[in-house]
C-alpha cells in the first residue's frame, strides 16, 4: 500500500465522540498527519483496541493514547473551522505537543479569532489575543501550492471547496509518485453555484489517468431522501455520483475510475427510529455505482490501507 489511514472519527454530527478525524501516513512511516480533528482521544482509544497502533514502541512516560496524540501525530490539516472538525483538537490541546496546523488562511483566521482567543478557549496558537502560548504554529497555505508536511515525508497542496456559506478545502497528499485526496465538507457545484469541484476534477483527472491517484476520502452526509434545499452545503449519493461522473470524464471517460478507492465520510446519524443513514447511503451509492468505484464505509478505529487492492 502507499497510504495508511486510521479512522478516529467518522460521523458527520451528533456523536461528539465520533466526529470527522482521520490519520494518514505514508505506509510504514512512524508519523501521521491528522485530517480534521473533530474527535481525537476517544477515537485513538478505539483505534488502539483495534490494533491500529501495534507497531509503536511504548513511551515509558505516556499512556498509549498519550503517545499517539503527542508523538505519532506530526500536525493537523483543518479543512474548515466548523466545530465538528476542530472540537477534538481544541479539547485535547491542553495535553498536546507543539505542532503545526495547516489550512487555508480563511480557515485559520476563524480558528484564531473565534476559538484561540482566551474567551472561547486559551490561545494555544502563535498569533492573535496575547499571550499567545505558541503550542500550535498556524500555517496559512496558499491554494494550489505544494508544501512539506513537517515530521513526515508527505507533501501537500490545498484547494478551496464551497460548503454552504463557508470556504472549505481539499488536501491533496503526495508521497513518491502516489497521491491521495481528502475532501472537507462540500456541496455539489450545481447546488452551490460553484465550479470548485470541477476545477479539482480537472486537477485529479491526469493523476487518475496515469494510475497515481491511490484513493479519495469524500463526504456523503445525507441519503437521497434529503432534498437539495436541506443539504446545507453537503452531498447526498445522487450528487456525489454526479460529481464522480464529471471526474470520470476528466480522467479519460467511461471506465477510467474503475477500482478507485473512495472512502465515504461525514455521514450524519439520525435520531429517528427505524432509519439507518449509513446503510441507506451505502445502498444508494452501490446501486448507482456504474463507475466501478470501490466504496468504503469505515467505522471508528478502522485501519485502511490504500490502494486496497494490492
Ligand atoms: N439553515 C439551516 N437550518 C437548520 N440546520 C442547519 C442550517 N444550516 C446548517 N444546519 C445544520 O448545522 C450543521 C453544521 O454542520 P454541518 O455543515 O455538518 O451540517 C449542518 C446542518 O446539520
CSV table of C-alpha atoms and ligand atoms in Angstrom, one decimal:
chain,number,residue,atom,x,y,z
A,1,UNK,CA,0.0,0.0,0.0
A,2,UNK,CA,1.0,3.6,-0.4
A,3,UNK,CA,-1.0,5.3,2.4
A,4,UNK,CA,-2.2,4.1,5.8
A,5,UNK,CA,-5.4,5.6,7.2
A,6,UNK,CA,-6.8,5.4,10.7
A,7,UNK,CA,-10.4,6.4,11.3
A,8,UNK,CA,-10.6,8.4,14.5
A,9,UNK,CA,-14.0,9.9,13.9
A,10,UNK,CA,-16.4,9.0,11.0
A,11,UNK,CA,-19.7,10.7,11.7
A,12,UNK,CA,-21.0,14.0,10.3
A,13,UNK,CA,-22.6,15.2,13.5
A,14,UNK,CA,-24.4,14.3,16.8
A,15,UNK,CA,-21.9,11.8,18.3
A,16,UNK,CA,-19.4,14.1,19.9
A,17,UNK,CA,-17.0,11.1,20.4
A,18,UNK,CA,-17.0,10.2,16.8
A,19,UNK,CA,-16.7,13.4,14.7
A,20,UNK,CA,-14.6,13.9,11.5
A,21,UNK,CA,-10.9,13.0,12.1
A,22,UNK,CA,-8.6,10.7,10.1
A,23,UNK,CA,-4.9,10.0,10.4
A,24,UNK,CA,-2.8,9.4,7.3
A,25,UNK,CA,0.8,8.4,6.8
A,26,UNK,CA,3.0,7.2,4.0
A,27,UNK,CA,2.8,3.4,4.5
A,28,UNK,CA,5.2,2.2,7.2
A,29,UNK,CA,6.3,5.7,8.4
A,30,UNK,CA,6.1,6.5,12.1
A,31,UNK,CA,4.2,9.8,12.0
A,32,UNK,CA,0.8,10.8,10.8
A,33,UNK,CA,-0.9,14.0,9.5
A,34,UNK,CA,-4.4,14.4,11.1
A,35,UNK,CA,-7.1,15.2,8.5
A,36,UNK,CA,-9.5,17.3,10.5
A,37,UNK,CA,-9.8,16.8,14.3
A,38,UNK,CA,-13.4,16.6,15.4
A,39,UNK,CA,-12.5,13.8,17.7
A,40,UNK,CA,-9.0,12.8,18.8
A,41,UNK,CA,-8.5,10.8,22.1
A,42,UNK,CA,-11.8,8.9,22.1
A,43,UNK,CA,-11.0,7.7,18.5
A,44,UNK,CA,-7.4,7.0,19.4
A,45,UNK,CA,-8.7,4.7,22.3
A,46,UNK,CA,-10.9,2.7,19.9
A,47,UNK,CA,-8.1,2.5,17.3
A,48,UNK,CA,-5.7,1.2,19.9
A,49,UNK,CA,-8.2,-1.5,20.8
A,50,UNK,CA,-8.4,-2.4,17.1
A,51,UNK,CA,-4.6,-2.7,16.9
A,52,UNK,CA,-4.1,0.2,14.6
A,53,UNK,CA,-1.0,1.4,16.5
A,54,UNK,CA,0.5,-2.0,17.3
A,55,UNK,CA,3.7,-1.0,15.5
A,56,UNK,CA,4.5,1.7,18.1
A,57,UNK,CA,7.1,1.2,20.8
A,58,UNK,CA,5.7,2.2,24.2
A,59,UNK,CA,6.7,5.6,25.5
A,60,UNK,CA,7.6,4.9,29.2
A,61,UNK,CA,6.4,8.4,30.2
A,62,UNK,CA,3.0,8.3,28.5
A,63,UNK,CA,-0.2,6.2,28.2
A,64,UNK,CA,-0.6,4.5,24.8
A,65,UNK,CA,-3.2,7.2,23.8
A,66,UNK,CA,-0.9,9.9,25.0
A,67,UNK,CA,1.9,8.5,22.9
A,68,UNK,CA,-0.3,8.6,19.8
A,69,UNK,CA,-1.6,12.1,20.4
A,70,UNK,CA,1.8,13.7,21.3
A,71,UNK,CA,4.3,11.6,19.3
A,72,UNK,CA,2.5,10.0,16.4
A,73,UNK,CA,0.5,13.0,15.1
A,74,UNK,CA,3.0,15.3,13.4
A,75,UNK,CA,0.5,18.0,12.6
A,76,UNK,CA,-3.1,18.8,11.7
A,77,UNK,CA,-4.9,19.8,8.5
A,78,UNK,CA,-8.1,21.6,9.2
A,79,UNK,CA,-10.4,21.7,6.2
A,80,UNK,CA,-12.7,24.4,7.6
A,81,UNK,CA,-13.3,25.7,11.1
A,82,UNK,CA,-16.7,24.3,11.8
A,83,UNK,CA,-16.9,22.9,15.4
A,84,UNK,CA,-17.4,19.3,14.4
A,85,UNK,CA,-14.0,19.4,12.6
A,86,UNK,CA,-12.0,21.0,15.4
A,87,UNK,CA,-13.6,20.1,18.7
A,88,UNK,CA,-11.1,17.3,19.4
A,89,UNK,CA,-8.1,19.5,18.6
A,90,UNK,CA,-9.4,22.2,21.0
A,91,UNK,CA,-10.3,19.9,23.9
A,92,UNK,CA,-7.1,17.9,23.7
A,93,UNK,CA,-4.8,20.9,23.1
A,94,UNK,CA,-4.1,21.2,26.9
A,95,UNK,CA,-2.1,17.9,26.7
A,96,UNK,CA,-0.8,18.1,23.1
A,97,UNK,CA,2.8,18.7,22.0
A,98,UNK,CA,3.9,21.6,19.8
A,99,UNK,CA,3.0,21.1,16.2
A,100,UNK,CA,1.8,22.9,13.0
A,101,UNK,CA,-1.8,23.3,11.9
A,102,UNK,CA,-2.2,23.7,8.1
A,103,UNK,CA,-5.1,25.3,6.4
A,104,UNK,CA,-6.3,28.0,4.1
A,105,UNK,CA,-5.7,31.5,5.6
A,106,UNK,CA,-9.5,32.0,5.8
A,107,UNK,CA,-9.9,28.8,7.9
A,108,UNK,CA,-7.0,29.6,10.3
A,109,UNK,CA,-8.3,33.1,10.7
A,110,UNK,CA,-11.5,31.7,12.2
A,111,UNK,CA,-9.6,29.3,14.4
A,112,UNK,CA,-7.6,32.2,15.8
A,113,UNK,CA,-10.5,34.7,16.0
A,114,UNK,CA,-13.3,32.5,17.3
A,115,UNK,CA,-11.6,29.8,19.4
A,116,UNK,CA,-8.0,30.6,20.3
A,117,UNK,CA,-9.0,34.0,21.8
A,118,UNK,CA,-8.8,33.3,25.6
A,119,UNK,CA,-12.7,33.8,25.7
A,120,UNK,CA,-13.8,30.6,23.9
A,121,UNK,CA,-10.5,28.8,24.8
A,122,UNK,CA,-6.9,29.6,25.8
A,123,UNK,CA,-4.8,30.8,22.9
A,124,UNK,CA,-2.7,27.8,22.1
A,125,UNK,CA,-1.8,29.3,18.7
A,126,UNK,CA,1.1,31.6,17.7
A,127,UNK,CA,-1.0,34.7,16.8
A,128,UNK,CA,-4.0,36.6,18.0
A,129,UNK,CA,-5.0,37.6,21.5
A,130,UNK,CA,-2.0,37.8,23.8
A,131,UNK,CA,-0.4,36.0,25.4
A,132,UNK,CA,0.0,33.5,22.5
A,133,UNK,CA,1.1,30.2,24.0
A,134,UNK,CA,2.6,29.2,20.6
A,135,UNK,CA,2.0,25.5,21.0
A,136,UNK,CA,0.5,25.4,17.6
A,137,UNK,CA,2.0,27.1,14.6
A,138,UNK,CA,-0.8,28.2,12.3
A,139,UNK,CA,0.4,27.6,8.8
A,140,UNK,CA,-1.6,29.5,6.1
A,141,UNK,CA,-1.1,27.6,2.9
A,142,UNK,CA,-2.0,29.4,-0.4
A,143,UNK,CA,-4.3,27.3,-2.6
A,144,UNK,CA,-2.5,25.0,-5.1
A,145,UNK,CA,1.0,25.4,-3.7
A,146,UNK,CA,2.9,22.3,-2.6
A,147,UNK,CA,4.3,22.3,0.9
A,148,UNK,CA,6.2,19.8,3.0
A,149,UNK,CA,4.3,18.3,6.0
A,150,UNK,CA,6.8,18.7,8.8
A,151,UNK,CA,7.9,15.5,10.5
A,152,UNK,CA,6.7,13.3,7.6
A,153,UNK,CA,7.8,12.6,4.1
A,154,UNK,CA,4.3,13.7,2.8
A,155,UNK,CA,3.9,16.8,0.6
A,156,UNK,CA,0.5,18.5,0.3
A,157,UNK,CA,-1.4,21.2,-1.5
A,158,UNK,CA,-4.8,22.7,-0.6
A,159,UNK,CA,-7.8,23.5,-2.9
A,160,UNK,CA,-10.9,25.5,-1.9
A,161,UNK,CA,-14.3,24.0,-1.7
A,162,UNK,CA,-17.7,25.5,-1.3
A,163,UNK,CA,-19.6,24.4,1.8
A,164,UNK,CA,-22.8,26.5,2.2
A,165,UNK,CA,-21.6,29.9,3.5
A,166,UNK,CA,-18.1,28.6,4.3
A,167,UNK,CA,-15.0,28.1,2.3
A,168,UNK,CA,-13.9,24.5,3.0
A,169,UNK,CA,-10.9,22.8,1.4
A,170,UNK,CA,-9.5,19.6,-0.1
A,171,UNK,CA,-5.9,18.5,0.7
A,172,UNK,CA,-4.0,16.6,-2.0
A,173,UNK,CA,-1.3,14.5,-0.4
A,174,UNK,CA,1.8,13.2,-2.3
A,175,UNK,CA,4.3,10.7,-1.4
A,176,UNK,CA,6.7,9.4,-4.1
A,177,UNK,CA,4.6,9.1,-7.2
A,178,UNK,CA,1.4,8.4,-5.1
A,179,UNK,CA,-1.4,10.8,-4.4
A,180,UNK,CA,-4.4,10.8,-2.0
A,181,UNK,CA,-7.2,13.4,-1.9
A,182,UNK,CA,-9.1,14.3,1.3
A,183,UNK,CA,-12.2,16.5,0.9
A,184,UNK,CA,-13.6,18.6,3.7
A,185,UNK,CA,-17.3,19.3,3.7
A,186,UNK,CA,-18.6,20.2,0.3
A,187,UNK,CA,-21.8,20.6,-1.7
A,188,UNK,CA,-22.2,19.8,-5.4
A,189,UNK,CA,-21.2,22.6,-7.8
A,190,UNK,CA,-24.7,22.8,-9.3
A,191,UNK,CA,-26.3,23.3,-5.8
A,192,UNK,CA,-23.5,25.6,-4.6
A,193,UNK,CA,-23.4,27.7,-7.9
A,194,UNK,CA,-19.7,26.9,-7.8
A,195,UNK,CA,-17.0,25.5,-10.1
A,196,UNK,CA,-14.6,24.4,-7.4
A,197,UNK,CA,-15.3,20.7,-7.6
A,198,UNK,CA,-14.9,20.8,-11.4
A,199,UNK,CA,-11.6,22.6,-11.0
A,200,UNK,CA,-10.5,19.7,-8.7
A,201,UNK,CA,-11.7,17.0,-11.2
A,202,UNK,CA,-9.6,18.6,-13.9
A,203,UNK,CA,-6.6,18.6,-11.5
A,204,UNK,CA,-7.1,15.0,-10.4
A,205,UNK,CA,-8.0,13.6,-13.9
A,206,UNK,CA,-4.4,13.4,-15.2
A,207,UNK,CA,-3.3,11.8,-11.9
A,208,UNK,CA,-6.0,9.1,-12.2
A,209,UNK,CA,-5.2,8.6,-15.8
A,210,UNK,CA,-1.7,7.6,-15.0
A,211,UNK,CA,-2.6,5.5,-12.0
A,212,UNK,CA,-1.1,7.9,-9.5
A,213,UNK,CA,-4.3,8.6,-7.5
A,214,UNK,CA,-4.5,5.9,-4.8
A,215,UNK,CA,-7.8,6.9,-3.3
A,216,UNK,CA,-10.0,9.7,-2.0
A,217,UNK,CA,-12.0,10.5,1.1
A,218,UNK,CA,-15.1,12.4,0.3
A,219,UNK,CA,-18.3,13.3,2.2
A,220,UNK,CA,-21.8,12.0,1.6
A,221,UNK,CA,-23.7,13.5,4.5
A,222,UNK,CA,-27.3,12.7,3.8
A,223,UNK,CA,-29.3,10.0,2.0
A,224,UNK,CA,-31.2,10.8,-1.2
A,225,UNK,CA,-34.5,11.4,0.6
A,226,UNK,CA,-33.0,14.7,1.8
A,227,UNK,CA,-33.8,17.3,-0.9
A,228,UNK,CA,-31.5,20.0,-2.2
A,229,UNK,CA,-33.0,22.7,0.0
A,230,UNK,CA,-31.9,20.8,3.1
A,231,UNK,CA,-28.4,19.7,2.2
A,232,UNK,CA,-26.8,22.8,3.8
A,233,UNK,CA,-23.7,22.6,1.7
A,234,UNK,CA,-23.3,18.8,1.7
A,235,UNK,CA,-23.6,15.9,-0.8
A,236,UNK,CA,-26.1,13.0,-1.0
A,237,UNK,CA,-25.5,9.9,-3.1
A,238,UNK,CA,-27.1,11.3,-6.2
A,239,UNK,CA,-25.0,14.4,-6.2
A,240,UNK,CA,-21.8,12.6,-5.2
A,241,UNK,CA,-22.3,10.1,-8.1
A,242,UNK,CA,-23.0,13.0,-10.5
A,243,UNK,CA,-19.8,14.7,-9.3
A,244,UNK,CA,-17.8,11.5,-9.7
A,245,UNK,CA,-19.2,11.1,-13.3
A,246,UNK,CA,-17.7,14.5,-14.0
A,247,UNK,CA,-14.5,13.3,-12.6
A,248,UNK,CA,-14.7,10.2,-14.8
A,249,UNK,CA,-15.0,12.5,-17.8
A,250,UNK,CA,-11.9,14.5,-16.7
A,251,UNK,CA,-10.0,11.2,-16.1
A,252,UNK,CA,-10.5,9.9,-19.7
A,253,UNK,CA,-14.1,8.8,-19.9
A,254,UNK,CA,-16.0,5.6,-19.4
A,255,UNK,CA,-14.2,3.1,-17.2
A,256,UNK,CA,-11.4,5.5,-16.1
A,257,UNK,CA,-12.3,5.3,-12.4
A,258,UNK,CA,-12.7,1.5,-12.2
A,259,UNK,CA,-11.3,0.2,-8.9
A,260,UNK,CA,-10.6,3.6,-7.4
A,261,UNK,CA,-11.0,3.5,-3.6
A,262,UNK,CA,-13.5,6.1,-2.3
A,263,UNK,CA,-13.8,6.3,1.5
A,264,UNK,CA,-17.2,7.8,2.3
A,265,UNK,CA,-17.0,10.3,5.2
A,266,UNK,CA,-19.3,12.6,7.3
A,267,UNK,CA,-22.5,10.5,7.2
A,268,UNK,CA,-24.9,12.2,9.5
A,269,UNK,CA,-26.5,9.9,12.1
A,270,UNK,CA,-30.3,10.1,12.6
A,271,UNK,CA,-32.2,10.2,15.9
A,272,UNK,CA,-35.3,8.8,14.2
A,273,UNK,CA,-36.3,5.2,14.9
A,274,UNK,CA,-36.0,2.7,12.1
A,275,UNK,CA,-33.6,4.8,10.0
A,276,UNK,CA,-30.0,3.8,9.3
A,277,UNK,CA,-28.5,6.6,7.2
A,278,UNK,CA,-25.2,4.7,6.9
A,279,UNK,CA,-27.0,1.6,5.4
A,280,UNK,CA,-29.2,3.8,3.2
A,281,UNK,CA,-26.3,5.8,1.8
A,282,UNK,CA,-24.2,2.6,1.2
A,283,UNK,CA,-27.2,1.0,-0.6
A,284,UNK,CA,-27.8,4.1,-2.8
A,285,UNK,CA,-24.1,4.6,-3.7
A,286,UNK,CA,-23.7,0.9,-4.6
A,287,UNK,CA,-27.0,0.9,-6.6
A,288,UNK,CA,-25.8,3.9,-8.6
A,289,UNK,CA,-22.2,2.7,-8.9
A,290,UNK,CA,-21.9,2.3,-12.7
A,291,UNK,CA,-18.4,3.7,-12.5
A,292,UNK,CA,-16.8,0.6,-10.8
A,293,UNK,CA,-15.7,2.5,-7.8
A,294,UNK,CA,-14.7,0.7,-4.6
A,295,UNK,CA,-16.6,2.4,-1.8
A,296,UNK,CA,-15.5,2.1,1.8
A,297,UNK,CA,-17.7,2.8,4.8
A,298,UNK,CA,-15.2,2.9,7.7
A,299,UNK,CA,-16.1,2.6,11.4
A,300,UNK,CA,-14.3,4.5,14.1
A,301,UNK,CA,-10.9,2.7,14.9
A,302,UNK,CA,-10.6,1.1,11.5
A,303,UNK,CA,-7.2,0.9,9.8
A,304,UNK,CA,-7.4,1.1,5.9
A,305,UNK,CA,-4.5,0.7,3.5
A,306,UNK,CA,-4.8,2.5,0.2
A,307,UNK,CA,-5.0,1.3,-2.5
A,308,UNK,CA,-7.0,-1.5,-1.0
A,309,UNK,CA,-6.4,-4.0,-3.9
A,310,UNK,CA,-2.7,-4.6,-3.6
B,1,LIG,N1,-30.3,26.7,7.6
B,1,LIG,C1,-30.2,25.6,8.5
B,1,LIG,N2,-31.2,25.1,9.2
B,1,LIG,C2,-31.0,24.1,10.0
B,1,LIG,N3,-29.9,23.5,10.2
B,1,LIG,C3,-28.8,23.9,9.5
B,1,LIG,C4,-28.9,25.0,8.6
B,1,LIG,N4,-27.7,25.2,8.1
B,1,LIG,C5,-26.8,24.3,8.7
B,1,LIG,N5,-27.5,23.5,9.5
B,1,LIG,C6,-27.0,22.3,10.3
B,1,LIG,O1,-25.8,22.8,11.0
B,1,LIG,C7,-24.8,21.9,10.7
B,1,LIG,C8,-23.4,22.4,10.8
B,1,LIG,O2,-22.5,21.4,10.5
B,1,LIG,P1,-22.7,20.7,9.1
B,1,LIG,O3,-22.3,21.6,8.0
B,1,LIG,O4,-22.0,19.4,9.1
B,1,LIG,O5,-24.3,20.4,9.0
B,1,LIG,C9,-25.1,21.5,9.3
B,1,LIG,C10,-26.6,21.2,9.4
B,1,LIG,O6,-26.8,20.0,10.1
